[in-house]
Amino acid sequence: MSGGAAPVLKSALGVRGDSPALVTHIGPGAGRDLAALPLRPGDRRVDLERVGAHGGALLKAPADTRPGAGGHGDDRPVGLVAVVAATLADLRRAVAMAGRLPRTHHLVAVLTAASGHHDPPLPSPPGHGQWRELQEARVRRLDDGGWVCELFFLEPVETGPALDAVASGAIGRRRGPAVTPAVALSGPDAAPWVPGTVPPATPKPEGPVERRRTTPLADVALRVGTQKQPPWEDTEVPTLERTSGDALSWAGISGPQGPARIRRGGLVEDAATHLPPVDERVVNPVGFVSAAGRRLGTLAARGGRPVVVSGRQTVAELPESGAVSEVDLARLRSLRGIQVEWSGYSGPLPVLRAVIGLAAGGVPVFAEAVPGWAEPLGEELGALLTSVCAEHLGDRLDRERYSVALRRCALRTHATAARWRELGAQAQLGPLPEPRVSVLLCTRRPELVGFALDQVARQRGVDLEVVLALHGFGADAPGVARAIDRFAAGGREITVYEAERGEVFGAVLNRTAARAAGTVIAKWDDDFYGPHHLADLMLARTYAAADVVGCGPEFVYLEEIDRTVWRPGESERAVGLVSGGSLLTDRVVLEECGWFRRLPRAVDTQLMLAVGAAGGRVYRTHAHNYLVRRRSAGHTWTEDDAYFLRDAQRQWPGRRLAGLAGREPAGAPGAGASQKEGETD
């Protein structure tokens, strides 16, 4: 615990009256110095790492969940609940344990360290009026860079939602998709499986899941422990079993089946689903450093726990579990890359979790070889780790390209949302719908319709539809009907809207968006897009808590001289503006900000200004899927080709899609075609 937090906790203990206090801590070093606090005989000091989702009273007796009991246990409030967390990632794990915390008049949440790119933990009240009795709120920065948030209530409130509000305040107002299905947690090591989520129920190891009237509070129960679980007694709610020691221990992986598959109940399951997921809301590429230093690091074992060293310096001591936090990532951003050593750890789980966390954060982690027991990483991630070497990472462009591939693979395979899609399927709950992206394609140029639709058709990993606005011409224009039929034959939906030539561009966009069926809107220009463009934007939409995501104009194709230039800029951070042709936002954001303005140009810029004015966040992700087409005329960006050549760090003859090797395939429209003014931002 930081010295700056000690006076806060002592003061809080002094004003809680005659009621008992609960002081908890979670994360490496968070419990340091708590023993010196002036606790009374009725108070409790609890290490949440040892208690978990179910396994201790925490001043609140477990609820009686027997059929017909209808009880909720001892719900007496306490005078103070304090949660001291080493990092924001640890605080989000504490939220997942909050079902065991009592109601309170006074909540103190302490972050002993901060990454530097998260907001202050300013909470937003829950939506049901629970905080109308709020008396006072304080947020202050500690001397060593951490944060403390204090909330005082005239009437006691549920601690879980209040703690969730504090943790969410540090990430941003936009919460993103919820973890589905609804999960009841049981076991001391269950919290990392749904970080940042207040569990609806914390049943006993044998069940059942608590009911509200006749309906269970969760769709599935997750039981995590080191010992064999008792028979599950709930016939309505299925259970998933995960061990924190046996299957992913050195002894467990050396049996006859080896690392290839882990068997449970006669079913063969994906080994990756036996790893706790990465909390993508905090372990992500936000804050990635493109121009890193020359130093290399090594992920190695020291006393059985993972550490990252560079030469004789220890850059970061990771938790014994191997779970990387946002603070760890911030300490490692300046390294050019990190090589993995696979031996010496207390078990395979810490090194596997460390590698996945580093990859999800975009840290260029690599290895000379990947042992067979590391199969839970997944085949694709394992292959990526061995695809580069230290020399390869010396090139800034190659390093960033590798980082993009790593983060994409790790987040799609091991993030919380991805993990629970797989676990929900294993529990036979059936798939839930993915958000649909409506691609808005407005053009005045019939000769580019086929090219643009072919690029949309190449998009991978996303459910999409196209709303095509033909601005000033009809589907009977040469080649247009054939292009539309070719796209529709691929199985994706397309809606065609013919706009009058005299309509203002902003009005055409709004009429196009009104025909969209998706919950997410993506604007598409006649630039060049890689096949992961939309899927990567959707990832950033989740992990960046952003209202608008896009990328910068780093890669530009100068059509007049047939040359591609790279002008690197900052990415993976909140900004004021992104390139209009890469803009992706939720439909509800468009509605809240008044849709596109009825202007002939600059409508994307005006939308982003409106988002910022409303308190929203615009986020710039990497630009490796997007190549801006720079024509000789028709831009509001008035600089000539010399401007782009002068600032270019690298350039190539011909057209290279976002810096990726090779030219664009034949069939892309060539130089010399100009865009009419007003159709691009």
XYZ file of C-alpha atoms in Angstrom:
681
model
C 0.000 0.000 0.000
C 1.313 3.458 -0.832
C 2.125 5.841 1.949
C -0.367 8.320 0.531
C -3.272 5.912 1.083
C -2.487 5.121 4.725
C -3.787 8.443 6.101
C -6.957 8.061 4.023
C -7.688 4.615 5.472
C -6.882 5.699 9.035
C -9.218 8.671 8.676
C -11.959 6.463 7.233
C -11.642 4.034 10.129
C -11.925 6.928 12.544
C -15.251 8.217 11.211
C -17.163 4.955 10.669
C -18.901 5.191 14.070
C -19.721 2.039 16.022
C -20.208 -0.166 12.957
C -17.626 -2.765 11.960
C -15.220 -2.204 9.067
C -14.002 -4.492 6.323
C -10.560 -3.732 4.854
C -9.614 -5.829 1.834
C -6.685 -5.934 -0.552
C -5.963 -7.579 -3.889
C -2.915 -7.684 -6.141
C 0.852 -7.852 -5.509
C 1.924 -5.638 -2.617
C -1.529 -4.161 -2.034
C -1.708 -5.548 1.512
C 1.628 -4.088 2.564
C 1.338 -1.977 5.745
C -2.348 -2.809 6.296
C -1.402 -4.613 9.503
C -0.592 -1.226 11.067
C -4.135 0.083 10.674
C -6.089 0.660 13.922
C -8.697 -2.113 13.601
C -11.186 -3.018 16.340
C -12.048 -6.560 17.455
C -15.141 -6.682 15.236
C -13.315 -5.491 12.115
C -11.841 -7.750 9.455
C -8.814 -7.505 7.205
C -9.133 -9.845 4.219
C -6.850 -10.869 1.369
C -9.250 -11.222 -1.558
C -6.737 -13.417 -3.386
C -7.343 -16.088 -0.729
C -11.094 -15.691 -0.352
C -12.367 -15.522 -3.920
C -15.947 -15.684 -5.079
C -17.080 -18.123 -2.400
C -15.142 -19.187 0.645
C -15.405 -16.637 3.430
C -18.048 -14.677 5.292
C -16.555 -11.195 4.713
C -18.918 -9.892 7.392
C -21.850 -11.197 5.339
C -23.313 -14.650 5.844
C -23.907 -16.719 2.698
C -27.447 -16.624 1.363
C -29.719 -19.602 1.934
C -30.372 -20.792 -1.622
C -32.338 -23.949 -0.814
C -35.486 -24.257 -2.916
C -38.241 -22.244 -1.306
C -35.968 -20.600 1.248
C -36.026 -17.180 -0.414
C -33.457 -15.872 2.056
C -30.583 -13.545 1.319
C -28.380 -14.252 4.311
C -27.091 -11.663 6.762
C -27.463 -8.395 4.885
C -26.507 -6.077 7.737
C -24.534 -3.052 6.486
C -21.107 -2.121 7.799
C -19.641 1.278 8.483
C -16.770 0.995 6.037
C -15.645 -1.182 3.139
C -12.134 -0.458 1.855
C -10.679 -2.150 -1.228
C -6.960 -1.614 -1.825
C -6.004 -2.800 -5.325
C -2.521 -2.872 -6.812
C -3.784 -2.028 -10.324
C -6.988 -1.339 -12.200
C -6.907 -4.945 -13.427
C -6.909 -6.078 -9.787
C -9.749 -3.708 -8.932
C -11.815 -5.257 -11.736
C -11.133 -8.702 -10.289
C -12.377 -7.385 -6.942
C -15.607 -6.309 -8.679
C -16.131 -9.928 -9.704
C -15.905 -10.897 -6.002
C -18.267 -8.162 -4.867
C -21.134 -10.565 -4.249
C -19.378 -11.450 -0.993
C -19.039 -7.846 0.175
C -21.590 -6.305 2.577
C -23.568 -3.141 2.070
C -21.894 -0.047 3.417
C -22.261 3.641 4.240
C -18.679 4.419 3.250
C -16.647 2.941 0.391
C -12.934 3.593 -0.088
C -11.329 2.279 -3.290
C -7.561 2.643 -3.603
C -5.440 2.106 -6.715
C -1.843 1.961 -5.546
C -0.455 2.318 -9.096
C -1.731 3.760 -12.357
C -0.684 3.198 -15.956
C -0.878 6.828 -17.031
C -3.349 6.374 -19.901
C -6.504 5.697 -17.895
C -8.822 8.381 -16.579
C -9.222 9.267 -12.887
C -11.651 6.850 -11.176
C -14.599 9.246 -11.273
C -17.679 7.034 -10.786
C -20.978 7.416 -12.591
C -24.029 6.556 -10.451
C -26.026 3.421 -11.301
C -29.242 3.960 -13.179
C -31.870 3.033 -10.598
C -31.511 5.914 -8.175
C -29.397 3.947 -5.692
C -27.148 6.944 -5.065
C -29.752 9.551 -4.245
C -28.557 9.341 -0.650
C -24.963 10.139 -1.650
C -23.581 12.649 0.823
C -20.057 13.215 -0.430
C -17.612 11.959 -3.059
C -13.865 12.507 -3.128
C -11.297 11.531 -5.747
C -7.663 12.390 -5.235
C -4.297 11.468 -6.662
C -1.814 9.849 -4.306
C 1.773 11.034 -3.980
C 3.154 8.074 -5.948
C 0.673 8.369 -8.823
C -2.094 6.101 -7.554
C -5.684 7.109 -6.898
C -8.217 6.959 -4.097
C -11.984 7.351 -4.411
C -14.201 7.805 -1.336
C -17.986 7.638 -1.378
C -20.173 8.539 1.654
C -23.853 7.559 1.763
C -26.610 8.525 4.214
C -28.191 5.113 3.620
C -26.200 1.931 2.911
C -25.713 0.839 -0.710
C -24.663 -2.387 -2.367
C -20.892 -2.379 -2.475
C -20.557 -4.328 -5.731
C -22.266 -1.818 -8.055
C -20.507 1.075 -6.305
C -17.110 -0.573 -6.751
C -17.990 -1.316 -10.362
C -18.815 2.367 -10.916
C -15.384 3.372 -9.596
C -13.525 0.867 -11.790
C -15.572 1.777 -14.870
C -14.925 5.466 -14.290
C -11.203 4.905 -14.841
C -11.834 3.162 -18.179
C -14.386 5.511 -19.688
C -18.089 6.140 -19.822
C -18.707 3.566 -22.541
C -18.864 0.117 -20.971
C -18.966 -1.927 -24.160
C -20.576 -5.345 -24.600
C -21.478 -7.255 -21.442
C -20.025 -10.676 -20.714
C -22.565 -13.264 -21.803
C -23.988 -15.634 -20.742
C -24.780 -14.531 -17.173
C -22.325 -16.434 -14.957
C -22.598 -17.466 -11.325
C -19.157 -17.827 -9.733
C -18.026 -20.377 -7.197
C -14.501 -20.988 -5.987
C -11.502 -18.971 -4.788
C -10.020 -18.601 -8.288
C -13.191 -17.810 -10.248
C -12.939 -14.000 -10.346
C -10.447 -13.746 -13.260
C -12.970 -15.475 -15.532
C -15.401 -12.510 -15.552
C -13.351 -9.449 -14.478
C -15.245 -6.222 -13.985
C -18.614 -7.972 -13.721
C -20.652 -8.099 -10.527
C -21.799 -11.733 -10.499
C -25.553 -12.180 -10.130
C -24.970 -15.102 -7.743
C -22.154 -16.802 -5.819
C -23.534 -20.277 -5.063
C -22.040 -22.871 -2.770
C -19.798 -25.419 -4.515
C -22.675 -27.884 -4.764
C -25.230 -25.235 -5.815
C -27.947 -24.389 -6.496
C -27.843 -20.970 -8.143
C -29.909 -18.426 -6.249
C -33.383 -17.734 -7.647
C -35.350 -14.545 -7.879
C -38.856 -15.875 -7.519
C -38.726 -18.828 -9.907
C -35.951 -17.677 -12.219
C -32.271 -18.518 -11.636
C -29.992 -15.478 -11.495
C -27.478 -16.971 -13.944
C -27.477 -19.045 -17.129
C -24.420 -21.083 -16.195
C -22.343 -21.665 -13.056
C -18.551 -21.667 -13.171
C -16.818 -23.679 -10.444
C -13.079 -23.137 -10.136
C -10.875 -24.817 -7.558
C -7.837 -26.964 -6.932
C -9.817 -29.896 -5.553
C -12.515 -32.126 -6.976
C -15.889 -30.423 -6.812
C -18.920 -32.008 -5.073
C -21.833 -33.198 -7.237
C -23.777 -30.283 -8.728
C -27.333 -30.156 -7.356
C -28.941 -27.600 -9.682
C -30.835 -29.400 -12.441
C -31.828 -26.185 -14.228
C -28.502 -24.330 -14.460
C -25.577 -26.159 -16.108
C -22.122 -25.959 -14.603
C -18.651 -25.634 -16.058
C -15.685 -27.055 -14.174
C -12.271 -25.439 -14.250
C -9.288 -26.366 -12.130
C -6.632 -23.895 -11.115
C -3.970 -26.534 -10.650
C -4.457 -30.061 -11.968
C -5.010 -29.860 -15.714
C -2.478 -27.086 -16.254
C 0.214 -28.259 -13.839
C 3.507 -29.905 -14.742
C 2.069 -33.218 -13.543
C -1.201 -32.752 -15.411
C 0.388 -32.153 -18.787
C 2.713 -35.154 -18.632
C -0.034 -37.818 -18.701
C -0.894 -40.125 -21.612
C -2.984 -37.488 -23.368
C -0.157 -34.967 -23.122
C -0.941 -31.346 -23.855
C -3.042 -32.012 -26.933
C -6.480 -32.187 -25.297
C -7.979 -31.932 -21.827
C -10.903 -34.277 -21.250
C -13.877 -33.527 -19.063
C -16.953 -35.751 -18.835
C -16.133 -37.584 -22.041
C -16.116 -34.339 -24.070
C -13.030 -33.149 -25.895
C -12.626 -29.440 -25.280
C -10.348 -26.785 -26.654
C -7.340 -26.560 -24.361
C -7.393 -22.744 -24.625
C -10.697 -22.602 -22.722
C -8.955 -23.898 -19.608
C -6.988 -20.666 -19.341
C -8.581 -17.681 -17.582
C -9.281 -14.996 -20.176
C -7.489 -11.705 -20.664
C -9.374 -8.683 -19.333
C -9.349 -6.752 -22.605
C -10.728 -3.603 -20.988
C -7.367 -3.018 -19.273
C -4.932 -5.461 -20.938
C -4.920 -4.126 -24.488
C -2.831 -2.084 -26.941
C -3.854 1.320 -25.520
C -0.632 3.281 -25.047
C 1.380 1.251 -27.583
C 4.745 2.882 -28.359
C 5.634 2.658 -32.027
C 9.061 4.235 -31.804
C 10.408 1.965 -29.028
C 13.993 1.890 -27.825
C 16.693 -0.594 -28.721
C 16.554 -2.632 -25.514
C 15.311 -6.215 -25.615
C 13.762 -8.007 -22.659
C 13.438 -11.615 -21.569
C 10.428 -13.241 -19.929
C 12.040 -15.584 -17.424
C 11.404 -17.281 -14.082
C 12.792 -15.999 -10.814
C 11.875 -18.031 -7.768
C 9.253 -19.762 -9.919
C 7.369 -16.539 -10.805
C 7.553 -14.698 -14.145
C 9.658 -11.552 -14.460
C 10.817 -9.448 -17.397
C 14.503 -8.587 -17.324
C 16.700 -6.550 -19.640
C 20.377 -7.186 -19.050
C 20.785 -7.022 -15.279
C 17.739 -4.845 -14.748
C 14.355 -6.220 -13.689
C 11.876 -4.200 -15.716
C 8.718 -5.795 -14.297
C 7.891 -8.439 -11.704
C 4.674 -10.062 -12.851
C 2.172 -11.607 -10.406
C 2.683 -15.254 -9.460
C -0.394 -16.072 -11.545
C 1.228 -14.533 -14.621
C -1.764 -12.217 -15.165
C -0.367 -9.080 -16.799
C -1.851 -5.735 -15.704
C -2.059 -2.358 -17.394
C 0.724 -1.124 -15.099
C 3.008 -3.959 -16.227
C 2.327 -3.085 -19.867
C 3.167 0.571 -19.259
C 6.545 -0.444 -17.808
C 7.319 -2.653 -20.809
C 6.225 -0.365 -23.667
C 9.726 1.019 -24.259
C 11.235 -2.430 -24.948
C 11.756 -3.359 -28.582
C 10.636 -6.921 -27.855
C 10.561 -9.658 -25.217
C 11.892 -13.166 -25.765
C 10.274 -16.024 -23.848
C 12.158 -18.561 -21.768
C 9.885 -21.505 -21.021
C 11.553 -23.230 -18.044
C 11.821 -22.613 -14.318
C 8.255 -21.559 -13.535
C 6.132 -22.972 -10.714
C 3.810 -24.363 -13.377
C 2.787 -23.824 -16.989
C -0.119 -21.527 -16.131
C 1.925 -18.431 -15.108
C 4.049 -18.359 -18.261
C 1.066 -19.084 -20.529
C -0.962 -16.264 -18.991
C 2.017 -13.896 -19.162
C 2.611 -14.585 -22.852
C -1.076 -14.115 -23.685
C -1.300 -10.875 -21.694
C 1.783 -9.423 -23.353
C 0.500 -10.389 -26.799
C -2.945 -8.886 -26.110
C -1.228 -5.679 -25.058
C 0.647 -5.525 -28.342
C 4.040 -6.052 -26.718
C 6.235 -7.805 -29.326
C 6.810 -11.089 -27.485
C 8.571 -13.881 -29.388
C 10.305 -17.238 -28.890
C 12.783 -19.460 -30.687
C 10.429 -22.414 -30.191
C 7.145 -23.191 -28.456
C 6.987 -26.362 -26.338
C 4.202 -28.859 -26.899
C 2.685 -28.234 -23.469
C 1.956 -24.621 -24.494
C -0.841 -25.745 -26.808
C -3.472 -23.787 -24.823
C -1.963 -20.674 -26.417
C -3.596 -21.772 -29.653
C -2.033 -22.870 -32.903
C -2.088 -19.434 -34.522
C -0.515 -17.609 -31.574
C 2.108 -20.330 -31.178
C 3.065 -19.993 -34.843
C 3.265 -16.207 -34.575
C 5.661 -16.358 -31.623
C 8.257 -18.165 -33.695
C 7.765 -16.137 -36.883
C 10.137 -13.299 -35.923
C 13.494 -12.784 -34.247
C 15.176 -9.902 -32.439
C 16.695 -8.558 -35.653
C 13.296 -8.493 -37.333
C 11.961 -6.257 -34.551
C 14.701 -3.714 -35.188
C 12.659 -2.363 -38.096
C 9.937 -0.030 -36.804
C 7.403 -0.939 -39.471
C 7.975 -4.696 -39.144
C 7.791 -4.447 -35.352
C 4.472 -2.620 -35.439
C 3.063 -4.981 -38.053
C 4.018 -7.938 -35.838
C 2.465 -6.269 -32.805
C -0.806 -5.832 -34.718
C -0.876 -9.527 -35.643
C -0.151 -10.551 -32.029
C -2.799 -8.369 -30.440
C -5.404 -9.390 -33.003
C -4.766 -13.098 -32.438
C -4.597 -12.896 -28.634
C -7.722 -10.755 -28.260
C -9.789 -12.848 -30.658
C -8.763 -16.068 -28.941
C -8.217 -15.234 -25.275
C -10.195 -12.071 -24.405
C -13.137 -12.380 -22.028
C -15.777 -12.019 -24.757
C -14.102 -14.642 -26.950
C -13.597 -17.063 -24.077
C -17.231 -16.942 -23.018
C -18.464 -17.503 -26.541
C -16.609 -20.810 -26.396
C -17.644 -21.632 -22.831
C -21.270 -20.816 -23.591
C -21.135 -23.267 -26.485
C -19.607 -25.923 -24.214
C -22.489 -25.377 -21.793
C -24.822 -25.912 -24.782
C -26.448 -22.520 -24.341
C -26.410 -21.727 -28.044
C -24.735 -18.799 -29.806
C -25.712 -15.195 -29.165
C -25.960 -12.722 -32.067
C -22.864 -10.737 -32.954
C -23.294 -6.995 -33.549
C -23.954 -6.300 -37.222
C -21.904 -3.626 -38.976
C -23.694 -1.563 -41.598
C -21.177 -0.282 -44.138
C -22.250 3.056 -45.610
C -20.844 3.411 -49.110
C -21.792 6.695 -50.809
C -20.246 7.411 -54.182
C -20.635 9.647 -57.214
C -18.441 7.374 -59.323
C -20.057 4.337 -60.961
C -16.685 3.007 -62.138
C -15.589 2.492 -58.509
C -18.671 0.626 -57.236
C -17.327 -2.811 -58.139
C -13.907 -2.111 -56.634
C -15.387 -0.820 -53.359
C -17.836 -3.718 -53.013
C -15.079 -6.253 -53.676
C -13.092 -4.772 -50.793
C -16.081 -4.979 -48.466
C -16.597 -8.596 -49.533
C -13.025 -9.410 -48.427
C -13.690 -8.407 -44.809
C -13.148 -11.206 -42.305
C -14.401 -11.902 -38.800
C -17.406 -9.584 -38.786
C -21.125 -9.774 -39.597
C -21.872 -6.977 -42.065
C -24.274 -5.555 -44.575
C -23.790 -2.793 -47.156
C -26.012 0.198 -47.764
C -24.938 1.583 -51.119
C -25.912 5.139 -52.046
C -25.568 5.900 -55.743
C -25.231 9.695 -55.686
C -26.383 11.123 -58.979
C -26.647 7.932 -61.043
C -28.635 4.718 -61.028
C -27.977 0.997 -60.927
C -28.295 0.968 -64.694
C -24.934 2.748 -65.020
C -22.283 0.606 -66.759
C -20.995 -2.205 -64.511
C -22.988 -1.192 -61.419
C -25.731 -3.854 -61.540
C -23.159 -6.550 -62.242
C -21.072 -5.445 -59.239
C -24.123 -5.449 -56.965
C -25.143 -8.946 -58.100
C -21.594 -10.233 -57.591
C -21.538 -8.914 -54.033
C -25.007 -10.324 -53.212
C -23.953 -13.727 -54.553
C -21.418 -13.893 -51.713
C -24.264 -14.200 -49.197
C -24.069 -10.762 -47.586
C -26.959 -8.335 -47.685
C -26.892 -5.151 -49.728
C -29.398 -2.312 -49.925
C -29.198 0.153 -52.792
C -30.383 3.744 -52.523
C -30.361 6.127 -55.492
C -29.854 9.734 -54.378
C -30.468 12.810 -56.472
C -27.334 14.490 -57.786
C -28.274 17.805 -56.152
C -28.670 16.358 -52.647
C -26.117 17.544 -50.101
C -23.597 14.862 -49.116
C -24.473 14.972 -45.404
C -28.141 14.473 -46.206
C -27.305 11.527 -48.455
C -25.304 9.931 -45.640
C -28.207 10.344 -43.227
C -30.665 8.802 -45.676
C -28.204 5.967 -46.190
C -27.791 5.416 -42.428
C -31.587 5.415 -42.015
C -31.707 2.333 -44.260
C -29.085 0.489 -42.181
C -30.174 -2.471 -40.053
C -26.949 -2.841 -38.052
C -26.228 -1.547 -34.559
C -22.784 -0.352 -35.715
C -22.146 2.067 -38.589
C -18.937 2.119 -40.637
C -18.212 4.746 -43.254
C -16.500 3.477 -46.404
C -14.763 5.601 -49.016
C -12.993 4.697 -52.233
C -9.708 4.248 -50.353
C -7.990 0.860 -49.937
C -8.823 -1.470 -47.027
C -7.218 -4.630 -45.702
C -9.367 -7.698 -44.917
C -9.093 -7.162 -41.124
C -10.156 -3.518 -41.266
C -13.656 -3.824 -39.769
C -12.800 -6.639 -37.354
C -9.888 -4.670 -35.894
C -12.062 -1.586 -35.512
C -14.616 -3.709 -33.654
C -11.891 -4.941 -31.307
C -10.834 -1.353 -30.605
C -14.467 -0.360 -30.041
C -14.515 -2.794 -27.109
C -11.110 -2.425 -25.500
C -10.846 1.369 -25.891
C -14.300 2.177 -24.451
C -14.669 4.520 -27.437
C -17.682 6.166 -29.066
C -15.903 6.551 -32.405
C -12.927 4.504 -33.610
C -10.819 4.864 -36.706
C -7.223 5.275 -37.777
C -4.928 7.995 -38.996
C -3.747 8.737 -42.547
C -0.357 7.084 -42.065
C -0.244 5.225 -45.388
C -1.032 7.308 -48.445
C -1.100 6.295 -52.098
C -0.192 9.226 -54.337
C -2.142 8.318 -57.408
C -0.688 10.970 -59.711
C 2.897 9.666 -59.307
C 1.972 6.035 -58.461
C 3.784 5.950 -55.112
C 2.934 4.833 -51.570
C 4.335 6.750 -48.592
C 4.367 5.998 -44.882
C 4.065 8.903 -42.480
C 3.987 7.251 -39.022
C 1.935 8.880 -36.327
C 0.655 8.091 -32.862
C -1.890 5.307 -32.619
C -3.732 3.355 -29.913
C -4.809 6.442 -28.000
C -7.696 8.866 -27.614
C -7.517 11.738 -30.109
C -9.683 14.480 -31.519
C -10.044 13.194 -35.074
C -9.523 10.080 -37.201
C -9.655 9.623 -40.958
C -13.237 9.912 -42.156
C -12.924 6.907 -44.441
C -12.123 4.690 -41.439
C -14.821 5.956 -39.083
C -16.840 3.366 -37.110
C -19.427 4.204 -34.473
C -22.559 2.840 -32.855
C -25.854 3.864 -34.377
C -26.957 5.238 -31.016
C -23.961 7.615 -31.022
C -25.133 9.025 -34.354
C -28.573 9.573 -32.864
C -27.204 11.197 -29.696
C -24.991 13.580 -31.687
C -27.594 14.677 -34.215
C -26.514 12.446 -37.133
C -24.359 13.852 -39.914
C -24.703 17.556 -40.573
C -26.296 18.551 -43.881
C -23.055 19.847 -45.389
C -21.351 19.190 -48.717
C -18.061 18.201 -47.073
C -16.290 17.709 -43.721
C -19.284 15.824 -42.285
C -17.012 13.269 -40.591
C -15.045 16.008 -38.853
C -18.235 17.661 -37.655
C -19.527 14.369 -36.244
C -16.333 13.809 -34.269
C -16.433 17.357 -32.935
C -20.010 16.697 -31.789
C -18.937 13.474 -30.072
C -16.188 15.319 -28.209
C -18.555 18.112 -27.214
C -20.949 15.511 -25.779
C -18.180 14.056 -23.612
C -17.521 11.054 -25.850
C -14.216 9.511 -26.856
C -12.673 9.305 -30.315
C -10.003 6.621 -30.517
C -7.286 6.066 -33.089
C -6.198 2.473 -33.574
C -3.419 1.223 -35.860
C -3.434 2.151 -39.555
C -2.197 -1.117 -41.050
C -5.546 -1.901 -42.680
C -6.064 1.438 -44.384
C -4.437 3.141 -47.365
C -5.616 6.640 -48.228
C -6.048 7.302 -51.929
C -4.595 10.717 -52.713
C -5.863 12.069 -56.005
C -4.891 15.194 -57.906
C -8.153 17.001 -57.045
C -11.298 16.814 -54.956
C -9.902 16.994 -51.400
C -10.517 19.333 -48.521
C -6.945 18.412 -47.519
C -5.192 20.916 -49.781
C -1.496 19.952 -49.516
C 0.176 18.740 -52.693
C 2.195 15.533 -53.194
C 5.420 17.245 -52.116
C 3.956 17.637 -48.621
C 3.482 13.879 -48.258
C 6.856 13.024 -49.761
C 8.645 15.492 -47.511
C 7.213 13.987 -44.306
C 7.442 10.345 -45.409
C 9.660 8.057 -43.376
C 9.408 5.367 -46.045
C 8.084 5.139 -49.583
C 7.564 2.497 -52.245
C 6.844 2.560 -55.957
C 3.303 1.511 -56.787
C 0.489 0.782 -54.373
C 1.068 -1.084 -51.104
C -1.959 -1.714 -48.945
C -1.198 -0.179 -45.548
C 2.472 -1.027 -45.780
C 1.912 -4.749 -46.262
C 4.202 -6.526 -48.686
C 3.200 -6.675 -52.329
C 1.128 -4.560 -54.649
C -2.635 -4.450 -54.853
C -4.130 -7.158 -57.076
C -4.991 -6.376 -60.642
C -8.426 -4.917 -61.090
C -8.045 -2.040 -58.676
C -8.725 1.238 -60.412
C -5.582 2.956 -61.565
C -4.272 6.480 -61.458
C -5.913 9.385 -63.086
C -9.498 8.989 -61.822
C -10.571 11.985 -59.772
C -13.146 12.226 -57.002
C -15.747 14.935 -57.200
C -15.528 17.496 -54.455
C -17.635 16.814 -51.399
C -17.485 13.009 -51.492
C -14.506 12.685 -49.180
C -13.703 14.243 -45.834
